[in-house]
PDB file of C-alpha atoms in Angstrom:
ATOM      1  CA  MET A  86      25.324  28.356   0.249  1.00 53.00           C
ATOM      2  CA  LYS A  87      21.816  28.361   2.237  1.00 61.00           C
ATOM      3  CA  LEU A  88      20.794  24.570   0.904  1.00 56.00           C
ATOM      4  CA  SER A  89      24.167  23.473   1.807  1.00 56.00           C
ATOM      5  CA  THR A  90      23.467  25.023   5.491  1.00 56.00           C
ATOM      6  CA  PHE A  91      20.064  24.156   5.625  1.00 55.00           C
ATOM      7  CA  LEU A  92      21.155  19.989   5.142  1.00 50.00           C
ATOM      8  CA  PHE A  93      23.772  20.318   7.488  1.00 52.00           C
ATOM      9  CA  PHE A  94      21.458  21.364  10.284  1.00 50.00           C
ATOM     10  CA  LEU A  95      18.705  18.482   8.750  1.00 51.00           C
ATOM     11  CA  ILE A  96      21.603  15.736   9.698  1.00 56.00           C
ATOM     12  CA  VAL A  97      22.119  17.171  12.405  1.00 50.00           C
ATOM     13  CA  ILE A  98      18.988  17.053  14.102  1.00 55.00           C
ATOM     14  CA  THR A  99      17.919  13.992  12.725  1.00 54.00           C
ATOM     15  CA  SER A 100      20.217  12.165  13.641  1.00 51.00           C
ATOM     16  CA  GLN A 101      20.267  13.505  17.217  1.00 49.00           C
ATOM     17  CA  ILE A 102      16.802  12.533  16.929  1.00 47.00           C
ATOM     18  CA  THR A 103      17.373   8.907  15.587  1.00 45.00           C
ATOM     19  CA  PHE A 104      20.071   8.023  17.756  1.00 44.00           C
ATOM     20  CA  SER A 105      18.407   9.138  21.304  1.00 44.00           C
ATOM     21  CA  GLN A 106      15.082   6.452  20.320  1.00 44.00           C
ATOM     22  CA  GLY A 107      17.234   3.518  20.985  1.00 43.00           C
ATOM     23  CA  PHE A 108      17.065   0.614  18.948  1.00 41.00           C
ATOM     24  CA  MET A 109      14.121   0.418  16.190  1.00 47.00           C
ATOM     25  CA  GLN A 110      11.277  -2.524  16.329  1.00 47.00           C
ATOM     26  CA  ASP A 111      13.391  -4.959  14.786  1.00 47.00           C
ATOM     27  CA  GLY A 112      16.726  -5.060  17.146  1.00 46.00           C
ATOM     28  CA  ARG A 113      18.481  -2.589  14.678  1.00 45.00           C
ATOM     29  CA  PRO A 114      20.157   0.111  16.088  1.00 46.00           C
ATOM     30  CA  PRO A 115      19.240   2.831  14.457  1.00 48.00           C
ATOM     31  CA  PHE A 116      22.126   4.690  13.634  1.00 47.00           C
ATOM     32  CA  LEU A 117      22.752   1.830  10.461  1.00 57.00           C
ATOM     33  CA  GLY A 118      19.481   2.428   8.847  1.00 66.00           C
ATOM     34  CA  GLY A 119      19.465   6.256   9.770  1.00 80.00           C
ATOM     35  CA  LYS A 120      22.640   7.352   8.406  1.00 86.00           C
ATOM     36  CA  ILE A 121      22.327   5.049   5.150  1.00 88.00           C
ATOM     37  CA  GLU A 122      18.837   6.562   5.014  1.00 88.00           C
ATOM     38  CA  GLU A 123      20.407  10.208   5.602  1.00 90.00           C
ATOM     39  CA  LEU A 124      23.328   9.513   3.109  1.00 90.00           C
ATOM     40  CA  GLU A 125      20.397   8.965   0.512  1.00 91.00           C
ATOM     41  CA  LYS A 126      18.241  11.792   0.969  1.00 90.00           C
ATOM     42  CA  ILE A 127      21.490  13.936   0.781  1.00 91.00           C
ATOM     43  CA  LYS A 128      22.259  12.358  -2.546  1.00 92.00           C
ATOM     44  CA  LEU A 129      19.014  12.679  -3.817  1.00 91.00           C
ATOM     45  CA  ILE A 130      19.142  16.301  -3.065  1.00 91.00           C
ATOM     46  CA  GLU A 131      22.050  16.447  -4.908  1.00 91.00           C
ATOM     47  CA  THR A 132      21.229  14.213  -8.024  1.00 91.00           C
ATOM     48  CA  LEU A 133      17.635  16.217  -8.625  1.00 91.00           C
ATOM     49  CA  GLN A 134      19.274  19.530  -6.944  1.00 91.00           C
ATOM     50  CA  LEU A 135      16.245  19.637  -5.279  1.00 90.00           C
ATOM     51  CA  ASP A 136      14.773  23.199  -3.791  1.00 90.00           C
ATOM     52  CA  GLU A 137      13.326  23.120  -0.160  1.00 91.00           C
ATOM     53  CA  GLU A 138       9.922  23.502  -0.756  1.00 93.00           C
ATOM     54  CA  THR A 139      10.114  20.714  -3.539  1.00 93.00           C
ATOM     55  CA  MET A 140      12.464  18.501  -0.753  1.00 92.00           C
ATOM     56  CA  LEU A 141       9.946  18.950   1.983  1.00 93.00           C
ATOM     57  CA  LYS A 142       6.790  18.124  -0.613  1.00 94.00           C
ATOM     58  CA  PHE A 143       8.742  14.499  -1.972  1.00 95.00           C
ATOM     59  CA  PHE A 144      10.098  13.669   1.458  1.00 94.00           C
ATOM     60  CA  SER A 145       7.117  13.732   3.057  1.00 94.00           C
ATOM     61  CA  ARG A 146       4.419  12.213   0.127  1.00 96.00           C
ATOM     62  CA  ARG A 147       7.912   9.446   0.475  1.00 95.00           C
ATOM     63  CA  LYS A 148       8.061   8.763   3.964  1.00 95.00           C
ATOM     64  CA  ALA A 149       4.136   7.871   4.182  1.00 96.00           C
ATOM     65  CA  HIS A 150       4.584   5.594   0.562  1.00 97.00           C
ATOM     66  CA  GLN A 151       7.400   4.294   2.975  1.00 95.00           C
ATOM     67  CA  GLU A 152       5.207   3.521   5.470  1.00 96.00           C
ATOM     68  CA  ASN A 153       2.722   1.931   3.414  1.00 97.00           C
ATOM     69  CA  MET A 154       5.524  -0.157   1.792  1.00 97.00           C
ATOM     70  CA  ARG A 155       6.993  -1.368   4.852  1.00 96.00           C
ATOM     71  CA  GLU A 156       3.249  -2.689   6.255  1.00 97.00           C
ATOM     72  CA  ILE A 157       2.612  -4.931   3.153  1.00 97.00           C
ATOM     73  CA  MET A 158       5.714  -6.273   3.497  1.00 97.00           C
ATOM     74  CA  GLN A 159       5.069  -7.002   7.213  1.00 97.00           C
ATOM     75  CA  LYS A 160       1.602  -8.732   5.694  1.00 96.00           C
ATOM     76  CA  LYS A 161       3.730 -10.733   2.684  1.00 96.00           C
ATOM     77  CA  ASP A 162       6.234 -11.794   5.238  1.00 96.00           C
ATOM     78  CA  SER A 163       3.098 -12.999   7.956  1.00 95.00           C
ATOM     79  CA  LEU A 164       2.056 -14.862   4.745  1.00 94.00           C
ATOM     80  CA  ILE A 165       5.350 -16.522   4.467  1.00 95.00           C
ATOM     81  CA  LEU A 166       5.523 -18.064   7.690  1.00 95.00           C
ATOM     82  CA  GLN A 167       1.728 -19.072   7.226  1.00 91.00           C
ATOM     83  CA  LEU A 168       2.831 -21.045   4.533  1.00 91.00           C
ATOM     84  CA  GLU A 169       6.267 -22.090   6.268  1.00 92.00           C
ATOM     85  CA  ASN A 170       4.368 -23.588   9.315  1.00 89.00           C
ATOM     86  CA  LYS A 171       2.069 -25.202   6.652  1.00 88.00           C
ATOM     87  CA  ILE A 172       4.679 -27.082   5.277  1.00 89.00           C
ATOM     88  CA  LYS A 173       6.811 -28.111   8.176  1.00 88.00           C
ATOM     89  CA  ASN A 174       3.533 -29.316  10.546  1.00 85.00           C
ATOM     90  CA  GLY A 175       2.874 -31.212   7.242  1.00 80.00           C
ATOM     91  CA  ASN A 176      -1.059 -29.628   7.144  1.00 72.00           C
ATOM     92  CA  GLU A 177      -2.230 -31.223   3.697  1.00 73.00           C
ATOM     93  CA  SER A 178      -5.158 -28.740   3.425  1.00 76.00           C
ATOM     94  CA  ASP A 179      -5.279 -26.510   0.225  1.00 79.00           C
ATOM     95  CA  TYR A 180      -2.281 -23.955   0.061  1.00 86.00           C
ATOM     96  CA  GLN A 181      -4.060 -22.004  -3.007  1.00 89.00           C
ATOM     97  CA  GLY A 182      -6.095 -19.837  -0.681  1.00 90.00           C
ATOM     98  CA  ASP A 183      -2.771 -18.717   0.901  1.00 90.00           C
ATOM     99  CA  ILE A 184      -0.633 -18.778  -2.269  1.00 92.00           C
ATOM    100  CA  ASP A 185      -4.177 -16.524  -3.998  1.00 95.00           C
ATOM    101  CA  ASN A 186      -3.165 -14.664  -0.679  1.00 95.00           C
ATOM    102  CA  PHE A 187       0.363 -14.013  -1.214  1.00 95.00           C
ATOM    103  CA  ILE A 188      -0.084 -13.247  -4.973  1.00 96.00           C
ATOM    104  CA  LYS A 189      -2.864 -10.681  -4.221  1.00 97.00           C
ATOM    105  CA  THR A 190      -0.145  -8.607  -1.191  1.00 96.00           C
ATOM    106  CA  ASP A 191       2.413  -8.889  -4.147  1.00 95.00           C
ATOM    107  CA  GLU A 192       0.451  -7.192  -6.702  1.00 97.00           C
ATOM    108  CA  LYS A 193      -0.585  -4.331  -3.850  1.00 97.00           C
ATOM    109  CA  LEU A 194       3.074  -4.121  -3.111  1.00 96.00           C
ATOM    110  CA  MET A 195       3.705  -3.011  -6.950  1.00 96.00           C
ATOM    111  CA  MET A 196       0.629  -1.019  -6.777  1.00 98.00           C
ATOM    112  CA  GLU A 197       1.672   0.882  -4.240  1.00 97.00           C
ATOM    113  CA  ARG A 198       4.837   1.733  -5.906  1.00 96.00           C
ATOM    114  CA  SER A 199       3.251   2.501  -9.381  1.00 97.00           C
ATOM    115  CA  ASN A 200       1.014   4.675  -7.404  1.00 97.00           C
ATOM    116  CA  PHE A 201       3.999   6.082  -5.613  1.00 97.00           C
ATOM    117  CA  ILE A 202       5.848   7.062  -9.145  1.00 97.00           C
ATOM    118  CA  ARG A 203       3.115   8.618 -10.591  1.00 97.00           C
ATOM    119  CA  SER A 204       1.757  10.778  -7.952  1.00 97.00           C
ATOM    120  CA  LEU A 205       5.682  12.057  -8.174  1.00 96.00           C
ATOM    121  CA  ASN A 206       4.523  14.035 -11.554  1.00 96.00           C
ATOM    122  CA  GLU A 207       2.546  16.504  -9.052  1.00 95.00           C
ATOM    123  CA  ILE A 208       5.997  17.378  -7.829  1.00 95.00           C
ATOM    124  CA  PHE A 209       8.953  16.419 -10.670  1.00 95.00           C
ATOM    125  CA  THR A 210       9.360  16.883 -14.534  1.00 94.00           C
ATOM    126  CA  GLU A 211       9.393  13.526 -15.895  1.00 96.00           C
ATOM    127  CA  LYS A 212      12.793  13.772 -16.460  1.00 95.00           C
ATOM    128  CA  GLU A 213      13.472  13.556 -12.866  1.00 95.00           C
ATOM    129  CA  ILE A 214      11.298  10.744 -12.356  1.00 96.00           C
ATOM    130  CA  ALA A 215      13.719   9.015 -14.469  1.00 96.00           C
ATOM    131  CA  GLU A 216      16.281  10.253 -12.538  1.00 95.00           C
ATOM    132  CA  LEU A 217      14.577   9.436  -9.337  1.00 96.00           C
ATOM    133  CA  ILE A 218      14.456   5.288 -10.970  1.00 96.00           C
ATOM    134  CA  VAL A 219      18.137   5.078 -11.619  1.00 96.00           C
ATOM    135  CA  PHE A 220      19.323   6.587  -8.651  1.00 96.00           C
ATOM    136  CA  GLU A 221      17.415   4.451  -6.306  1.00 94.00           C
ATOM    137  CA  LYS A 222      18.625   1.314  -8.280  1.00 95.00           C
ATOM    138  CA  ARG A 223      22.142   2.530  -8.092  1.00 95.00           C
ATOM    139  CA  PHE A 224      21.774   3.952  -4.403  1.00 94.00           C
ATOM    140  CA  ARG A 225      20.391   0.331  -3.402  1.00 92.00           C
ATOM    141  CA  SER A 226      23.236  -1.385  -5.444  1.00 93.00           C
ATOM    142  CA  GLU A 227      26.299   0.107  -4.481  1.00 92.00           C
ATOM    143  CA  ILE A 228      24.408  -0.178  -0.719  1.00 90.00           C
ATOM    144  CA  ARG A 229      24.823  -3.814  -1.646  1.00 90.00           C
ATOM    145  CA  LYS A 230      27.845  -3.994  -3.016  1.00 91.00           C
ATOM    146  CA  GLU A 231      29.348  -2.221   0.009  1.00 88.00           C
ATOM    147  CA  ILE A 232      27.946  -4.574   3.172  1.00 88.00           C
ATOM    148  CA  ILE A 233      28.670  -7.287   1.303  1.00 91.00           C
ATOM    149  CA  LYS A 234      32.249  -5.894   0.601  1.00 87.00           C
ATOM    150  CA  GLN A 235      32.422  -4.976   4.311  1.00 85.00           C
ATOM    151  CA  GLY A 236      31.140  -8.704   5.408  1.00 83.00           C
ATOM    152  CA  LYS A 237      33.947  -9.894   3.311  1.00 81.00           C
ATOM    153  CA  ARG A 238      36.620  -7.713   5.031  1.00 78.00           C
ATOM    154  CA  LYS A 239      34.922  -8.957   8.579  1.00 75.00           C
ATOM    155  CA  ARG A 240      35.329 -12.837   7.747  1.00 75.00           C
ATOM    156  CA  GLY A 241      38.699 -12.498   6.537  1.00 73.00           C
ATOM    157  CA  ARG A 242      40.398 -10.624  10.018  1.00 71.00           C
ATOM    158  CA  ARG A 243      38.479 -13.674  11.482  1.00 70.00           C
ATOM    159  CA  GLN A 244      39.975 -16.810   9.332  1.00 69.00           C
ATOM    160  CA  GLN A 245      43.419 -14.033  10.542  1.00 69.00           C
ATOM    161  CA  LEU A 246      42.371 -13.733  14.155  1.00 68.00           C
ATOM    162  CA  ASN A 247      41.740 -17.661  13.738  1.00 61.00           C
TER     163      ASN A 247
END
């Protein structure tokens, strides 16, 4: 009972904070990403049956990991834009340096993910880490399917209106 009450208040408070921040840097309304993140947190807590202390440790470590991943992904996106501009401008310069940078950044991404999973040994059992890996894969797959389904519904409605 305490955990469910705590979760309820946690969700209410974080959703209020998220909504009051306006739009995110990439122009998305925060409630879209925020609601999905909150749903993921709730399902994770249920799946792994986390107590309060473990939950706080895990989510703080996970937040730091997500920030690191976001930084690396931004660098990767920047490198792709560089390559794209070189290709568009017909620049016949050597691409190998840019390709090597891209590969190194991709490797950093994989290392960050590996280090995060390994660091969870301090918090979770091996079984719980395995459950987390499976959960993340399934959750992202379900969200992707739902987004595609919603997109098809919207296209169908627009076609009916026209």
